[in-house]
Amino acid sequence: MKMSRAQLYRRIDQAEEGEWESLKRLAEQSPWRQKYHIQPVAGLLNDPNGFAFYEGEYHLFYQWFPLGTGHGMKYWYHTSSSDLVHWKNRGIGIAPGGPFDSHGAFSGSAIEKDGKLYLMYTGNTRSPDWIRHPFQCMAVMEPDGAITKLEQPVILKVPRGYTDHFRDPKVWKADGSYYCVIGAQRLDMTGSAVLFRSPDLRQWHFEGEIGTSLKSFGYMWECPDYFELDGTGILLFSPQGMTPQGDRFRNIYQSGYLTGKPINLSDREFHHGEFRELDYGFDYYAPQTTQAPDGRRLMTAWMGLPEIDYPTDDHGWAHCLTLPRELSLENGRLIQRPVRELTKLRGCKTEAGTVVKDETVSIAELAGTAYELLVHIQEDGADRFGIEFRAGRHERTVIYYDRKEGKLVLDRSLSGQSFALEYGTERKCPLQLRDGMLILHLFVDISSVEVFANDGEATFTARIFPERESTGVNLFAEGGKAVFDAVKWDTQ
Ligand code: FRU
């Protein structure tokens, strides 16, 4: 049931008596609750926010609407972890409802300064006639976790030349100054990212637009992020309004990156290559990165997309975050690997090896609903080969390699309860075998899969909603042979 605007823009303290408790009970009973992904107790989760290591712990917030599964009054919900694997729910981080965030504490980021964690976010406001005005706000977290908002926004106005679609500050420090990129829409309705500079995180100066060659690339860039890796500048953002081109841009909105020489912060010029999508799956948006104390660049994202109904909506909750991934660069491309800490989730281990020729072989030992599966597949004449998982009598999710096309394909047409059908049920990406070998590394949870192919060269992230009983894993080859070597760890 769709909520009215008035219902959507309620804070949790404005819930009806018992409403929150019954929503939580409903969510608890959902058969699709995840086992090891960050998910909301109830309500809707979207973008990761404020990802940072502070006072010996990782802090990761997310956009949260508590009272339903629509995009309503957004909070920052706070989670923390000492190992990037086990996350503790810490409750509300930033509550909306003040004069500068009356209609939501929208996305933003975090940075440590003088022993405190500064949380910079977009305060969303609406006038009575529903005109949006965004403020860039700041909240400060103390070592004990207490968070206080600054009374005044740190950026009051949208600079000339941009519309009120102006949000999602991502802050970093360079050469003794603080910088932030903000997602913006130009008055000609094209998307861009702009740069601000600050000596102290409180006074911000508008520097201007990041100079890219993408003058007309979608109508809005959400959630920009900038960082440098091995001397290369990387700009991530989530453009809205792209038209599908072949296998690219198949989702409602995209997330991707540009790489180039580090941005010259004085003239903001960025000489970059082509825009590449970060993930080839169905459910991936609004990624955010942070730097670990040991220097690793870590990234997590929302495993979902806006404006799409998901099967758990009827169960009082929606969405989860992706697993944290470690980024590296190879030949100008981002490589994503699951963070090594995730090996902590490895429980009971099973190994299976087999040669498959023009058949589909079910491997009983590999069955399950939540596990990590690492499979090396040596092509030996087969035109197509791959893995069916969460397979049951009528269901299966399929990841396979099509040698004629030179593409890896994820097919969720039979994955279980269907949704978002208007965006198709297949995703493909070009990928080369390595000496005839394909490596598939799957993280399967109760209602999702994250596929890392060829050691992080390509990833596919998708929600799937199979029945509990659909636990099977089948290996298949068509038109010849393929040699499979599989290791599975049940999630503990
Ligand atoms: C991206 C986004 C952001 C915004 C937030 C609101 O999904 O639209 O641009 O800050 O979600 O929840």
Coordinates of C-alpha atoms and ligand atoms in Angstrom, one line a residue:
M1 CA 0.0 0.0 0.0
K2 CA 1.5 3.4 -1.0
M3 CA 1.7 6.0 1.7
S4 CA 0.5 9.5 1.3
R5 CA 3.0 12.3 1.4
A6 CA 1.8 13.2 4.9
Q7 CA 2.4 9.6 6.1
L8 CA 5.8 9.5 4.4
Y9 CA 7.1 12.6 6.0
R10 CA 6.6 11.5 9.6
R11 CA 9.4 11.2 12.1
I12 CA 9.5 8.0 14.2
D13 CA 8.2 9.9 17.2
Q14 CA 5.1 10.8 15.2
A15 CA 4.2 7.1 14.6
E16 CA 0.8 5.9 15.8
E17 CA 0.7 4.0 19.0
G18 CA 2.1 0.5 18.3
E19 CA 2.9 1.2 14.7
W20 CA 6.7 0.9 15.0
E21 CA 6.5 -2.2 17.1
S22 CA 4.2 -3.9 14.7
L23 CA 6.4 -2.9 11.7
K24 CA 9.3 -4.5 13.5
R25 CA 7.4 -7.7 14.2
L26 CA 6.4 -7.9 10.5
A27 CA 10.0 -7.4 9.4
E28 CA 11.2 -10.0 11.8
Q29 CA 8.9 -12.6 10.3
S30 CA 10.1 -12.0 6.7
P31 CA 11.6 -15.1 5.1
W32 CA 14.0 -12.9 3.3
R33 CA 15.9 -11.4 6.2
Q34 CA 19.6 -11.4 5.5
K35 CA 22.1 -13.4 7.5
Y36 CA 25.3 -11.3 7.1
H37 CA 24.4 -8.0 5.4
I38 CA 23.6 -4.7 7.0
Q39 CA 19.8 -4.3 6.9
P40 CA 17.3 -2.2 8.7
V41 CA 15.4 -3.5 11.7
A42 CA 12.3 -2.3 9.8
G43 CA 11.6 0.5 7.3
L44 CA 13.7 1.4 4.2
L45 CA 17.5 1.6 4.0
N46 CA 19.2 3.4 1.1
D47 CA 22.6 5.0 0.7
P48 CA 25.6 4.3 2.9
N49 CA 26.7 7.5 4.7
G50 CA 29.6 8.7 6.9
F51 CA 31.7 5.6 6.4
A52 CA 34.8 6.2 8.5
F53 CA 37.3 4.6 10.9
Y54 CA 37.2 6.6 14.2
E55 CA 38.3 5.8 17.7
G56 CA 39.3 2.2 16.9
E57 CA 36.1 1.3 15.1
Y58 CA 34.5 1.5 11.7
H59 CA 31.4 3.6 11.6
L60 CA 28.9 3.2 8.9
F61 CA 25.6 5.1 8.7
Y62 CA 22.8 4.7 6.2
Q63 CA 19.8 6.5 4.9
W64 CA 16.8 5.2 6.8
F65 CA 13.1 5.8 6.7
P66 CA 11.7 4.0 9.7
L67 CA 7.9 4.0 9.1
G68 CA 7.5 2.2 5.8
T69 CA 9.3 1.1 2.7
G70 CA 8.8 4.3 0.7
H71 CA 11.3 7.2 0.4
G72 CA 10.0 9.4 3.2
M73 CA 11.5 11.2 6.1
K74 CA 15.2 10.1 6.0
Y75 CA 17.4 9.6 9.1
W76 CA 21.0 8.6 9.4
Y77 CA 21.0 5.2 11.1
H78 CA 24.3 4.4 12.9
T79 CA 26.2 1.0 12.8
S80 CA 29.7 0.3 13.9
S81 CA 32.2 -2.6 13.7
S82 CA 35.7 -3.4 14.8
D83 CA 36.2 -5.9 11.9
L84 CA 34.0 -4.8 8.9
V85 CA 32.2 -8.1 9.3
H86 CA 30.1 -8.0 12.5
W87 CA 28.1 -4.7 12.7
K88 CA 26.4 -3.4 15.8
N89 CA 23.2 -1.4 15.5
R90 CA 23.7 1.8 17.4
G91 CA 20.4 3.4 16.7
I92 CA 19.6 6.8 15.2
G93 CA 22.6 8.8 14.2
I94 CA 21.1 12.0 12.9
A95 CA 17.4 12.7 13.2
P96 CA 15.7 15.1 10.8
G97 CA 13.1 17.7 11.8
G98 CA 15.1 20.8 12.5
P99 CA 14.7 24.0 10.6
F100 CA 17.4 23.0 8.1
D101 CA 16.5 19.3 7.7
S102 CA 12.8 19.4 8.2
H103 CA 12.2 16.9 5.4
G104 CA 15.2 14.6 5.9
A105 CA 18.8 14.2 6.8
F106 CA 20.0 13.3 3.4
S107 CA 23.3 11.6 2.4
G108 CA 26.8 12.8 3.3
S109 CA 30.1 11.7 4.7
A110 CA 32.4 11.8 7.7
I111 CA 35.9 13.0 8.6
E112 CA 37.8 13.1 11.8
K113 CA 39.2 16.4 13.2
D114 CA 40.6 17.2 16.7
G115 CA 39.4 13.9 18.1
K116 CA 35.8 14.2 16.8
L117 CA 34.0 12.8 13.9
Y118 CA 32.4 15.5 11.7
L119 CA 29.3 14.3 9.8
M120 CA 28.5 16.5 6.8
Y121 CA 25.1 15.9 5.3
T122 CA 22.4 17.5 3.2
G123 CA 19.5 18.9 5.1
N124 CA 16.4 18.5 2.9
T125 CA 13.6 21.0 3.4
R126 CA 10.4 21.6 1.6
S127 CA 8.2 24.7 1.6
P128 CA 4.5 24.4 2.1
D129 CA 4.1 24.4 -1.7
W130 CA 6.7 21.6 -1.7
I131 CA 9.6 23.6 -3.2
R132 CA 12.8 22.0 -2.2
H133 CA 15.7 23.8 -0.6
P134 CA 18.8 21.9 0.4
F135 CA 21.2 23.0 3.1
Q136 CA 24.6 21.4 3.7
C137 CA 24.7 20.7 7.5
M138 CA 27.2 19.4 10.0
A139 CA 26.9 17.2 13.0
V140 CA 29.7 16.3 15.4
M141 CA 30.2 12.9 17.0
E142 CA 32.1 12.6 20.3
P143 CA 34.2 9.6 21.2
D144 CA 31.3 8.2 23.3
G145 CA 29.1 8.2 20.2
A146 CA 27.0 11.2 21.2
I147 CA 26.1 13.3 18.1
T148 CA 25.1 17.0 18.1
K149 CA 24.1 19.0 15.1
L150 CA 25.7 22.4 14.5
E151 CA 22.9 25.0 14.8
Q152 CA 23.5 26.6 11.5
P153 CA 24.1 25.0 8.1
V154 CA 27.7 25.2 6.9
I155 CA 26.5 25.9 3.3
L156 CA 23.3 27.9 3.1
K157 CA 22.9 28.5 -0.5
V158 CA 23.0 26.7 -3.8
P159 CA 25.6 28.5 -5.9
R160 CA 24.4 30.4 -9.0
G161 CA 24.0 28.2 -12.0
Y162 CA 22.6 25.1 -10.2
T163 CA 19.1 23.9 -9.3
D164 CA 17.9 22.8 -5.9
H165 CA 19.1 19.3 -6.7
F166 CA 22.3 19.9 -4.8
R167 CA 23.3 17.3 -2.3
D168 CA 25.5 14.5 -0.8
P169 CA 28.8 16.2 0.3
K170 CA 31.8 13.9 0.4
V171 CA 34.6 15.4 2.4
W172 CA 38.4 14.8 2.5
K173 CA 41.5 16.5 3.6
A174 CA 44.4 17.5 1.3
D175 CA 47.3 19.9 1.6
G176 CA 46.1 21.3 5.0
S177 CA 42.6 22.1 3.7
Y178 CA 39.3 20.3 3.7
Y179 CA 37.5 19.8 0.4
C180 CA 34.1 18.4 -0.5
V181 CA 32.4 17.4 -3.7
I182 CA 28.7 17.8 -4.0
G183 CA 26.3 16.3 -6.5
A184 CA 24.6 19.1 -8.5
Q185 CA 22.3 19.8 -11.4
R186 CA 23.1 22.7 -13.7
L187 CA 20.3 25.1 -14.7
D188 CA 20.3 23.4 -18.1
M189 CA 19.2 20.2 -16.3
T190 CA 22.5 18.3 -16.7
G191 CA 24.4 16.6 -13.9
S192 CA 27.7 17.6 -12.5
A193 CA 29.9 17.7 -9.4
V194 CA 31.1 20.8 -7.7
L195 CA 34.0 21.5 -5.3
F196 CA 34.1 23.4 -2.0
R197 CA 37.1 24.2 0.2
S198 CA 37.3 24.9 3.9
P199 CA 40.1 25.7 6.4
D200 CA 38.1 24.2 9.4
L201 CA 35.0 22.3 8.2
R202 CA 32.8 25.2 9.2
Q203 CA 33.5 28.0 6.7
W204 CA 33.1 26.6 3.2
H205 CA 34.0 28.4 0.0
F206 CA 32.6 27.5 -3.4
E207 CA 35.5 26.8 -5.7
G208 CA 33.5 25.8 -8.8
E209 CA 32.7 22.8 -10.9
I210 CA 34.9 19.8 -11.3
G211 CA 36.1 20.1 -15.0
T212 CA 35.2 16.9 -16.7
S213 CA 34.5 16.4 -20.4
L214 CA 31.0 15.1 -19.6
K215 CA 29.0 18.2 -20.4
S216 CA 25.7 16.4 -20.9
F217 CA 25.8 13.1 -19.0
G218 CA 22.4 12.5 -17.3
Y219 CA 20.3 15.1 -15.5
M220 CA 21.7 14.7 -12.0
W221 CA 24.8 13.3 -10.4
E222 CA 24.1 11.9 -7.0
C223 CA 26.6 10.8 -4.3
P224 CA 29.9 11.9 -5.8
D225 CA 33.1 10.7 -4.1
Y226 CA 36.7 11.6 -4.9
F227 CA 39.9 9.9 -3.8
E228 CA 43.3 9.0 -5.1
L229 CA 44.7 5.5 -5.5
D230 CA 48.4 4.9 -6.5
G231 CA 48.7 8.4 -7.9
T232 CA 45.5 8.2 -9.9
G233 CA 42.5 10.4 -9.3
I234 CA 39.1 8.7 -9.1
L235 CA 35.7 10.3 -9.2
L236 CA 32.7 8.1 -8.4
F237 CA 29.2 9.3 -8.9
S238 CA 25.7 8.0 -9.6
P239 CA 24.3 9.7 -12.7
Q240 CA 20.5 9.7 -13.2
G241 CA 19.0 10.0 -16.7
M242 CA 21.3 7.8 -18.8
T243 CA 19.9 5.9 -21.7
P244 CA 20.7 2.2 -22.0
Q245 CA 23.4 1.4 -24.6
G246 CA 23.8 -2.2 -25.3
D247 CA 24.7 -4.0 -22.1
R248 CA 25.5 -0.7 -20.3
F249 CA 23.2 1.5 -18.2
R250 CA 20.4 -1.1 -17.9
N251 CA 19.3 -0.1 -14.4
I252 CA 17.0 2.8 -13.6
Y253 CA 20.0 4.8 -12.4
Q254 CA 23.8 4.1 -12.7
S255 CA 26.9 4.2 -10.6
G256 CA 30.3 4.5 -12.0
Y257 CA 33.7 6.2 -12.1
L258 CA 36.2 8.2 -14.0
T259 CA 39.9 7.8 -13.6
G260 CA 42.6 10.3 -14.6
K261 CA 45.5 12.4 -13.4
P262 CA 44.6 13.7 -9.9
I263 CA 42.3 16.7 -10.0
N264 CA 44.2 19.9 -9.9
L265 CA 42.5 21.4 -6.9
S266 CA 43.3 25.0 -7.9
D267 CA 41.6 24.9 -11.3
R268 CA 39.6 21.7 -10.7
E269 CA 40.4 20.3 -14.1
F270 CA 40.1 16.5 -14.3
H271 CA 41.5 14.8 -17.4
H272 CA 39.9 11.5 -17.4
G273 CA 39.0 8.4 -19.5
E274 CA 35.6 6.9 -20.1
F275 CA 32.9 6.5 -17.5
R276 CA 32.8 2.9 -16.4
E277 CA 30.0 1.3 -14.4
L278 CA 31.1 -0.1 -11.0
D279 CA 28.8 -3.1 -11.0
Y280 CA 26.9 -5.1 -13.7
G281 CA 24.2 -6.4 -11.5
F282 CA 20.6 -5.3 -11.0
D283 CA 20.7 -3.7 -7.6
Y284 CA 23.6 -1.4 -6.9
Y285 CA 23.6 2.4 -6.2
A286 CA 25.2 5.3 -4.4
P287 CA 28.5 3.8 -3.3
Q288 CA 30.7 5.5 -0.8
T289 CA 34.4 4.9 0.1
T290 CA 36.6 5.4 3.1
Q291 CA 40.3 4.8 3.9
A292 CA 41.1 2.1 6.4
P293 CA 43.9 2.8 9.0
D294 CA 46.2 0.5 7.0
G295 CA 45.6 2.6 3.8
R296 CA 43.2 0.3 2.0
R297 CA 40.4 2.1 0.1
L298 CA 37.1 0.5 1.1
M299 CA 33.8 0.9 -0.6
T300 CA 30.2 -0.1 0.2
A301 CA 27.0 0.7 -1.6
W302 CA 23.2 0.4 -1.4
M303 CA 22.0 -2.9 -2.7
G304 CA 18.9 -1.4 -4.2
L305 CA 17.6 1.3 -6.4
P306 CA 15.1 4.1 -6.1
E307 CA 11.6 4.0 -7.5
I308 CA 11.3 0.2 -7.7
D309 CA 9.1 -1.9 -5.5
Y310 CA 10.8 -4.8 -3.9
P311 CA 9.2 -8.0 -2.6
T312 CA 10.0 -7.3 1.0
D313 CA 8.0 -4.0 0.9
D314 CA 5.0 -6.1 2.0
H315 CA 7.1 -7.3 5.0
G316 CA 7.8 -3.8 6.4
W317 CA 11.4 -3.5 5.4
A318 CA 13.5 -2.9 2.3
H319 CA 17.1 -3.2 1.2
C320 CA 20.6 -3.8 2.6
L321 CA 24.1 -2.6 2.0
T322 CA 26.7 -4.5 -0.1
L323 CA 29.6 -6.2 1.6
P324 CA 32.6 -3.9 2.1
R325 CA 35.0 -4.2 -0.9
E326 CA 38.6 -3.3 -1.2
L327 CA 39.5 -1.3 -4.3
S328 CA 42.7 -1.4 -6.3
L329 CA 43.6 -0.2 -9.8
E330 CA 44.8 -2.4 -12.6
N331 CA 45.3 -1.0 -16.1
G332 CA 43.3 2.0 -15.3
R333 CA 40.3 0.0 -14.0
L334 CA 39.0 -0.4 -10.6
I335 CA 39.2 -3.9 -9.2
Q336 CA 36.9 -4.8 -6.3
R337 CA 37.6 -7.6 -3.9
P338 CA 35.6 -8.6 -0.9
V339 CA 37.5 -7.3 2.2
R340 CA 39.8 -10.0 3.6
E341 CA 38.2 -9.8 7.0
L342 CA 35.1 -11.6 5.5
T343 CA 37.0 -14.9 5.8
K344 CA 35.8 -14.7 9.4
L345 CA 32.4 -15.7 8.2
R346 CA 33.7 -19.0 6.9
G347 CA 32.2 -21.9 8.7
C348 CA 32.0 -25.5 7.5
K349 CA 34.1 -26.0 4.3
T350 CA 33.2 -28.3 1.4
E351 CA 35.2 -29.0 -1.7
A352 CA 34.0 -30.5 -5.0
G353 CA 35.6 -31.0 -8.3
T354 CA 34.1 -32.4 -11.5
V355 CA 34.2 -32.4 -15.2
V356 CA 30.9 -31.5 -16.8
K357 CA 30.1 -32.2 -20.5
D358 CA 26.9 -31.1 -22.1
E359 CA 24.9 -31.6 -18.9
T360 CA 23.8 -30.0 -15.6
V361 CA 25.2 -31.7 -12.5
S362 CA 23.7 -31.0 -9.1
I363 CA 26.3 -31.0 -6.3
A364 CA 24.4 -31.8 -3.1
E365 CA 27.4 -30.8 -0.8
L366 CA 27.4 -27.3 -2.2
A367 CA 23.7 -26.6 -1.4
G368 CA 22.7 -23.8 1.0
T369 CA 21.1 -20.4 1.5
A370 CA 24.0 -18.4 3.0
Y371 CA 27.5 -19.2 1.9
E372 CA 30.7 -18.1 0.1
L373 CA 31.5 -20.1 -3.0
L374 CA 34.7 -19.9 -4.9
V375 CA 34.7 -21.7 -8.2
H376 CA 37.5 -22.1 -10.8
I377 CA 36.2 -23.2 -14.2
Q378 CA 38.6 -24.3 -16.9
E379 CA 36.9 -24.1 -20.3
D380 CA 37.5 -27.3 -22.4
G381 CA 35.4 -26.9 -25.5
A382 CA 32.1 -25.7 -24.0
D383 CA 30.3 -22.8 -25.5
R384 CA 28.5 -21.9 -22.3
F385 CA 29.3 -22.9 -18.8
G386 CA 28.4 -21.7 -15.3
I387 CA 26.6 -22.2 -12.1
E388 CA 23.0 -22.4 -11.1
F389 CA 22.4 -21.5 -7.4
R390 CA 19.5 -21.1 -5.0
A391 CA 18.1 -23.7 -7.4
G392 CA 14.8 -25.6 -6.6
R393 CA 12.1 -27.3 -8.6
H394 CA 11.1 -24.1 -10.4
E395 CA 13.7 -21.7 -9.4
R396 CA 17.4 -20.9 -10.1
T397 CA 19.7 -18.0 -10.4
V398 CA 22.3 -18.4 -13.1
I399 CA 25.7 -17.0 -13.7
Y400 CA 27.4 -18.2 -16.8
Y401 CA 30.0 -17.5 -19.4
D402 CA 29.1 -17.2 -23.1
R403 CA 32.3 -17.9 -25.0
K404 CA 30.9 -16.9 -28.4
E405 CA 29.9 -13.5 -27.0
G406 CA 32.9 -13.2 -24.7
K407 CA 30.5 -12.2 -21.9
L408 CA 29.6 -13.1 -18.4
V409 CA 25.8 -13.2 -17.8
L410 CA 23.7 -13.1 -14.7
D411 CA 20.1 -14.4 -15.3
R412 CA 17.6 -13.9 -12.6
S413 CA 14.5 -14.6 -14.7
L414 CA 13.8 -17.7 -12.5
S415 CA 15.3 -16.4 -9.2
G416 CA 12.0 -16.5 -7.3
Q417 CA 9.5 -13.7 -6.6
S418 CA 10.0 -11.4 -9.5
F419 CA 10.2 -7.6 -9.5
A420 CA 11.6 -4.7 -11.6
L421 CA 10.7 -6.7 -14.7
E422 CA 10.6 -3.6 -16.8
Y423 CA 14.4 -3.4 -16.5
G424 CA 14.9 -6.9 -17.8
T425 CA 16.0 -10.1 -16.1
E426 CA 19.5 -10.5 -17.6
R427 CA 22.7 -8.5 -17.2
K428 CA 25.9 -9.0 -19.2
C429 CA 29.4 -7.8 -19.2
P430 CA 32.3 -8.4 -21.5
L431 CA 35.0 -10.4 -19.8
Q432 CA 38.1 -12.4 -21.0
L433 CA 38.9 -15.8 -19.7
R434 CA 42.4 -16.1 -18.3
D435 CA 44.1 -18.9 -20.2
G436 CA 40.7 -20.4 -20.6
M437 CA 39.9 -20.0 -16.9
L438 CA 37.0 -18.2 -15.3
I439 CA 37.0 -17.5 -11.5
L440 CA 33.7 -17.0 -9.9
H441 CA 33.5 -15.9 -6.3
L442 CA 30.0 -15.7 -5.0
F443 CA 28.6 -14.4 -1.7
V444 CA 25.1 -15.7 -1.4
D445 CA 22.9 -14.5 1.4
I446 CA 19.2 -15.3 2.1
S447 CA 18.0 -12.8 -0.5
S448 CA 21.0 -11.6 -2.4
V449 CA 24.1 -12.5 -4.4
E450 CA 27.4 -10.7 -5.0
V451 CA 29.5 -12.1 -7.7
F452 CA 33.2 -11.2 -8.1
A453 CA 34.5 -12.5 -11.4
N454 CA 38.2 -13.1 -12.2
D455 CA 39.5 -11.8 -8.9
G456 CA 37.5 -8.6 -8.8
E457 CA 37.7 -7.6 -12.5
A458 CA 33.8 -7.5 -12.7
T459 CA 31.1 -7.6 -10.1
F460 CA 27.4 -8.4 -10.3
T461 CA 25.2 -7.5 -7.3
A462 CA 21.6 -8.5 -7.1
R463 CA 18.7 -9.1 -4.8
I464 CA 17.0 -12.4 -5.4
F465 CA 13.9 -13.7 -3.6
P466 CA 13.8 -17.5 -3.8
E467 CA 12.0 -19.9 -1.6
R468 CA 13.8 -21.2 1.4
E469 CA 13.7 -24.7 -0.1
S470 CA 15.6 -23.5 -3.2
T471 CA 19.1 -24.4 -2.0
G472 CA 20.6 -26.3 -4.8
V473 CA 23.9 -25.6 -6.7
N474 CA 24.2 -27.1 -10.2
L475 CA 27.2 -26.9 -12.5
F476 CA 26.6 -26.9 -16.2
A477 CA 28.3 -26.9 -19.6
E478 CA 26.8 -26.7 -23.1
G479 CA 28.5 -27.6 -26.4
G480 CA 31.5 -29.3 -24.8
K481 CA 33.3 -29.7 -21.6
A482 CA 34.3 -27.5 -18.6
V483 CA 36.3 -28.5 -15.6
F484 CA 35.0 -27.2 -12.2
D485 CA 36.8 -26.8 -9.0
A486 CA 34.6 -25.5 -6.2
V487 CA 35.1 -24.6 -2.5
K488 CA 32.2 -23.6 -0.4
W489 CA 32.1 -22.1 3.1
D490 CA 28.8 -22.0 4.9
T491 CA 28.3 -18.7 6.6
Q492 CA 28.7 -18.9 10.3
Ligands
FRU1 C1 20.5 8.7 -3.5 C2 19.8 9.8 -2.8 C3 20.7 11.0 -2.5 C4 20.0 11.6 -1.3 C5 19.4 10.4 -0.6 C6 18.1 10.6 0.1 O1 19.9 7.5 -3.4 O2 18.7 10.3 -3.6 O3 21.0 11.8 -3.5 O4 20.8 12.3 -0.5 O5 19.3 9.4 -1.6 O6 17.7 9.5 0.8

